[in-house]
GROMACS .gro file of C-alpha atoms in nm:
model
  189
    1MET     CA    1  -2.233   0.795  -1.309
    2ILE     CA    2  -2.166   0.924  -0.957
    3GLN     CA    3  -2.445   1.183  -0.984
    4LYS     CA    4  -2.692   0.916  -1.099
    5TRP     CA    5  -2.594   0.685  -0.812
    6PHE     CA    6  -2.616   0.968  -0.559
    7SER     CA    7  -2.955   1.083  -0.692
    8GLN     CA    8  -3.092   0.730  -0.666
    9LEU     CA    9  -2.947   0.692  -0.318
   10ILE     CA   10  -3.114   1.000  -0.173
   11SER     CA   11  -3.429   0.997  -0.388
   12THR     CA   12  -3.582   0.719  -0.179
   13ASN     CA   13  -3.588   0.957   0.117
   14LYS     CA   14  -3.868   1.193   0.020
   15LYS     CA   15  -3.965   1.448   0.283
   16THR     CA   16  -4.306   1.282   0.319
   17ALA     CA   17  -4.160   0.937   0.384
   18PRO     CA   18  -3.986   0.828   0.704
   19PHE     CA   19  -3.608   0.846   0.701
   20VAL     CA   20  -3.441   0.525   0.584
   21GLN     CA   21  -3.069   0.527   0.648
   22LYS     CA   22  -2.835   0.435   0.364
   23ARG     CA   23  -2.505   0.277   0.459
   24VAL     CA   24  -2.208   0.317   0.229
   25LEU     CA   25  -1.864   0.160   0.250
   26ILE     CA   26  -1.583   0.290   0.031
   27PHE     CA   27  -1.348   0.000  -0.037
   28GLY     CA   28  -1.010   0.096  -0.181
   29LEU     CA   29  -0.639   0.122  -0.124
   30GLY     CA   30  -0.461   0.410   0.044
   31ARG     CA   31  -0.398   0.714  -0.179
   32SER     CA   32  -0.696   0.620  -0.397
   33GLY     CA   33  -0.916   0.916  -0.296
   34SER     CA   34  -1.128   0.744  -0.029
   35THR     CA   35  -1.097   1.031   0.219
   36LEU     CA   36  -1.170   1.282  -0.057
   37LEU     CA   37  -1.481   1.093  -0.170
   38GLU     CA   38  -1.604   1.046   0.186
   39ASP     CA   39  -1.552   1.418   0.259
   40LEU     CA   40  -1.735   1.513  -0.062
   41LEU     CA   41  -2.034   1.297   0.025
   42GLU     CA   42  -2.040   1.426   0.384
   43SER     CA   43  -2.035   1.785   0.253
   44THR     CA   44  -2.376   1.726   0.091
   45GLY     CA   45  -2.530   1.722   0.439
   46TYR     CA   46  -2.683   1.378   0.385
   47PHE     CA   47  -2.397   1.171   0.531
   48LYS     CA   48  -2.213   1.132   0.860
   49ALA     CA   49  -1.853   1.037   0.782
   50HIS     CA   50  -1.664   0.793   1.001
   51GLY     CA   51  -1.327   0.785   0.825
   52GLU     CA   52  -1.110   0.476   0.813
   53LEU     CA   53  -1.256   0.224   1.053
   54PHE     CA   54  -0.980  -0.034   1.042
   55ASN     CA   55  -0.672   0.185   1.041
   56GLN     CA   56  -0.388   0.137   1.288
   57SER     CA   57  -0.518   0.400   1.530
   58GLN     CA   58  -0.849   0.214   1.575
   59PRO     CA   59  -0.878  -0.069   1.827
   60ILE     CA   60  -0.918  -0.423   1.692
   61GLN     CA   61  -1.286  -0.519   1.697
   62ALA     CA   62  -1.395  -0.866   1.818
   63ASP     CA   63  -1.711  -0.840   1.604
   64PRO     CA   64  -1.640  -0.605   1.312
   65LEU     CA   65  -1.987  -0.636   1.159
   66GLN     CA   66  -2.159  -0.544   1.486
   67TYR     CA   67  -1.913  -0.256   1.524
   68PHE     CA   68  -2.026  -0.117   1.186
   69ILE     CA   69  -2.394  -0.168   1.271
   70ASP     CA   70  -2.355   0.005   1.609
   71LEU     CA   71  -2.179   0.304   1.450
   72ALA     CA   72  -2.445   0.333   1.180
   73ASN     CA   73  -2.721   0.322   1.441
   74GLN     CA   74  -2.565   0.626   1.612
   75CYS     CA   75  -2.614   0.847   1.301
   76ASP     CA   76  -2.937   1.033   1.374
   77ASN     CA   77  -3.112   1.117   1.046
   78LYS     CA   78  -2.790   1.091   0.846
   79HIS     CA   79  -2.664   0.831   0.608
   80PHE     CA   80  -2.356   0.638   0.718
   81ILE     CA   81  -2.031   0.646   0.521
   82SER     CA   82  -1.688   0.507   0.597
   83HIS     CA   83  -1.393   0.355   0.417
   84VAL     CA   84  -1.170   0.055   0.466
   85LYS     CA   85  -0.850  -0.061   0.308
   86LEU     CA   86  -0.790  -0.422   0.216
   87TYR     CA   87  -0.458  -0.441   0.398
   88GLU     CA   88  -0.596  -0.290   0.721
   89MET     CA   89  -0.873  -0.542   0.781
   90ALA     CA   90  -0.702  -0.710   1.079
   91SER     CA   91  -1.026  -0.695   1.282
   92VAL     CA   92  -1.193  -0.912   1.021
   93ASP     CA   93  -0.902  -1.155   1.007
   94LEU     CA   94  -0.876  -1.180   1.387
   95ALA     CA   95  -1.250  -1.236   1.421
   96GLY     CA   96  -1.208  -1.547   1.206
   97ILE     CA   97  -1.418  -1.404   0.924
   98SER     CA   98  -1.294  -1.402   0.567
   99LYS     CA   99  -1.279  -1.061   0.407
  100ARG     CA  100  -1.521  -1.184   0.141
  101ASN     CA  101  -1.773  -1.300   0.404
  102PHE     CA  102  -1.741  -0.967   0.583
  103LEU     CA  103  -1.827  -0.779   0.263
  104GLU     CA  104  -2.116  -1.019   0.195
  105ASP     CA  105  -2.246  -0.966   0.551
  106LEU     CA  106  -2.231  -0.588   0.507
  107ILE     CA  107  -2.430  -0.610   0.184
  108GLU     CA  108  -2.680  -0.845   0.347
  109ASN     CA  109  -2.723  -0.584   0.622
  110GLY     CA  110  -2.796  -0.304   0.376
  111TRP     CA  111  -2.454  -0.158   0.299
  112GLN     CA  112  -2.372  -0.036  -0.048
  113ILE     CA  113  -2.011  -0.070  -0.156
  114ILE     CA  114  -1.816   0.180  -0.360
  115TYR     CA  115  -1.503   0.021  -0.504
  116LEU     CA  116  -1.252   0.303  -0.546
  117THR     CA  117  -0.946   0.233  -0.755
  118ARG     CA  118  -0.664   0.405  -0.937
  119THR     CA  119  -0.575   0.288  -1.286
  120ASN     CA  120  -0.235   0.461  -1.305
  121LYS     CA  121  -0.025   0.249  -1.068
  122LEU     CA  122   0.288   0.456  -1.131
  123ARG     CA  123   0.122   0.778  -1.012
  124HIS     CA  124  -0.057   0.590  -0.734
  125ASN     CA  125   0.272   0.455  -0.604
  126LEU     CA  126   0.443   0.794  -0.638
  127SER     CA  127   0.166   0.948  -0.429
  128SER     CA  128   0.213   0.678  -0.163
  129TYR     CA  129   0.590   0.713  -0.173
  130LYS     CA  130   0.580   1.090  -0.128
  131ALA     CA  131   0.317   1.070   0.149
  132GLN     CA  132   0.527   0.816   0.339
  133GLU     CA  133   0.839   1.025   0.297
  134SER     CA  134   0.678   1.355   0.398
  135GLY     CA  135   0.436   1.226   0.661
  136PHE     CA  136   0.157   1.428   0.492
  137PHE     CA  137  -0.121   1.200   0.373
  138HIS     CA  138  -0.401   1.443   0.293
  139THR     CA  139  -0.224   1.764   0.193
  140LYS     CA  140  -0.174   1.785  -0.182
  141THR     CA  141   0.034   2.105  -0.177
  142GLN     CA  142   0.289   1.956   0.062
  143LEU     CA  143   0.329   1.651  -0.162
  144LEU     CA  144   0.390   1.850  -0.477
  145THR     CA  145   0.636   2.106  -0.345
  146THR     CA  146   0.904   1.874  -0.210
  147ALA     CA  147   1.168   1.692  -0.413
  148THR     CA  148   1.186   1.317  -0.367
  149LYS     CA  149   1.479   1.083  -0.407
  150ILE     CA  150   1.342   0.748  -0.520
  151ASP     CA  151   1.493   0.407  -0.451
  152CYS     CA  152   1.406   0.231  -0.778
  153PHE     CA  153   1.399  -0.117  -0.624
  154VAL     CA  154   1.158  -0.006  -0.348
  155PHE     CA  155   0.948   0.189  -0.597
  156LYS     CA  156   0.919  -0.108  -0.834
  157HIS     CA  157   0.821  -0.332  -0.543
  158GLY     CA  158   0.553  -0.078  -0.446
  159ILE     CA  159   0.397  -0.092  -0.792
  160LYS     CA  160   0.395  -0.472  -0.785
  161ARG     CA  161   0.231  -0.461  -0.441
  162LEU     CA  162  -0.040  -0.222  -0.566
  163ILE     CA  163  -0.115  -0.450  -0.861
  164SER     CA  164  -0.135  -0.751  -0.628
  165TRP     CA  165  -0.371  -0.572  -0.387
  166ASP     CA  166  -0.581  -0.453  -0.681
  167ASP     CA  167  -0.614  -0.813  -0.801
  168GLU     CA  168  -0.711  -0.926  -0.449
  169GLU     CA  169  -0.974  -0.650  -0.423
  170ARG     CA  170  -1.131  -0.747  -0.754
  171GLU     CA  171  -1.137  -1.113  -0.648
  172LEU     CA  172  -1.306  -1.025  -0.318
  173LEU     CA  173  -1.571  -0.821  -0.500
  174LEU     CA  174  -1.636  -1.078  -0.773
  175ASN     CA  175  -2.014  -1.110  -0.829
  176LEU     CA  176  -2.094  -0.869  -0.544
  177PRO     CA  177  -2.293  -0.553  -0.618
  178TYR     CA  178  -2.082  -0.237  -0.605
  179LEU     CA  179  -2.029   0.097  -0.773
  180LYS     CA  180  -1.682   0.126  -0.926
  181ILE     CA  181  -1.520   0.470  -0.920
  182GLU     CA  182  -1.182   0.536  -1.079
  183TYR     CA  183  -0.979   0.814  -0.922
  184GLU     CA  184  -0.834   0.942  -1.250
  185ARG     CA  185  -1.169   0.940  -1.429
  186HIS     CA  186  -1.406   1.060  -1.157
  187LEU     CA  187  -1.215   1.241  -0.880
  188GLU     CA  188  -0.877   1.371  -0.992
  189ASN     CA  189  -0.990   1.701  -1.139
   0.00000   0.00000   0.00000
């Protein structure tokens, strides 16, 4: 599925035709593999990765759509790829735009959305829990080699929160075109 999508994405850019930039947004929760997927696509040489555009280290944008467009326009002869998390879309909220309208505007302006999700909420939450505890968010070996003491109440709340965010993501994407990728099925191994 991913190979077919990728082949279709880049096949429209034949060497004899002028370059037409593709713009891809990975939409998913933290610890779902968004950085991994973005890094994999960038490693093909076709994409310029921009990371998480709405994370806490980024300044709030008055016009988030124009911010995305401006960044994409700076990618000389490369496709644009980035990822956002539902719960870090403060720029969209503060700009007075609904998250749904923001996604619709991106699609209207040529973005393709990859909806990245994890089906195993227990393992998803454990990954988040261990990353928070250790401070290592993108280092698998660090996460696996340390013992973790789990507060069952906090852990249970984390799973409920993941399920709630997952429901909100699906509602936001309802009837929008997107490619769905499941971490466990497509990226884990």
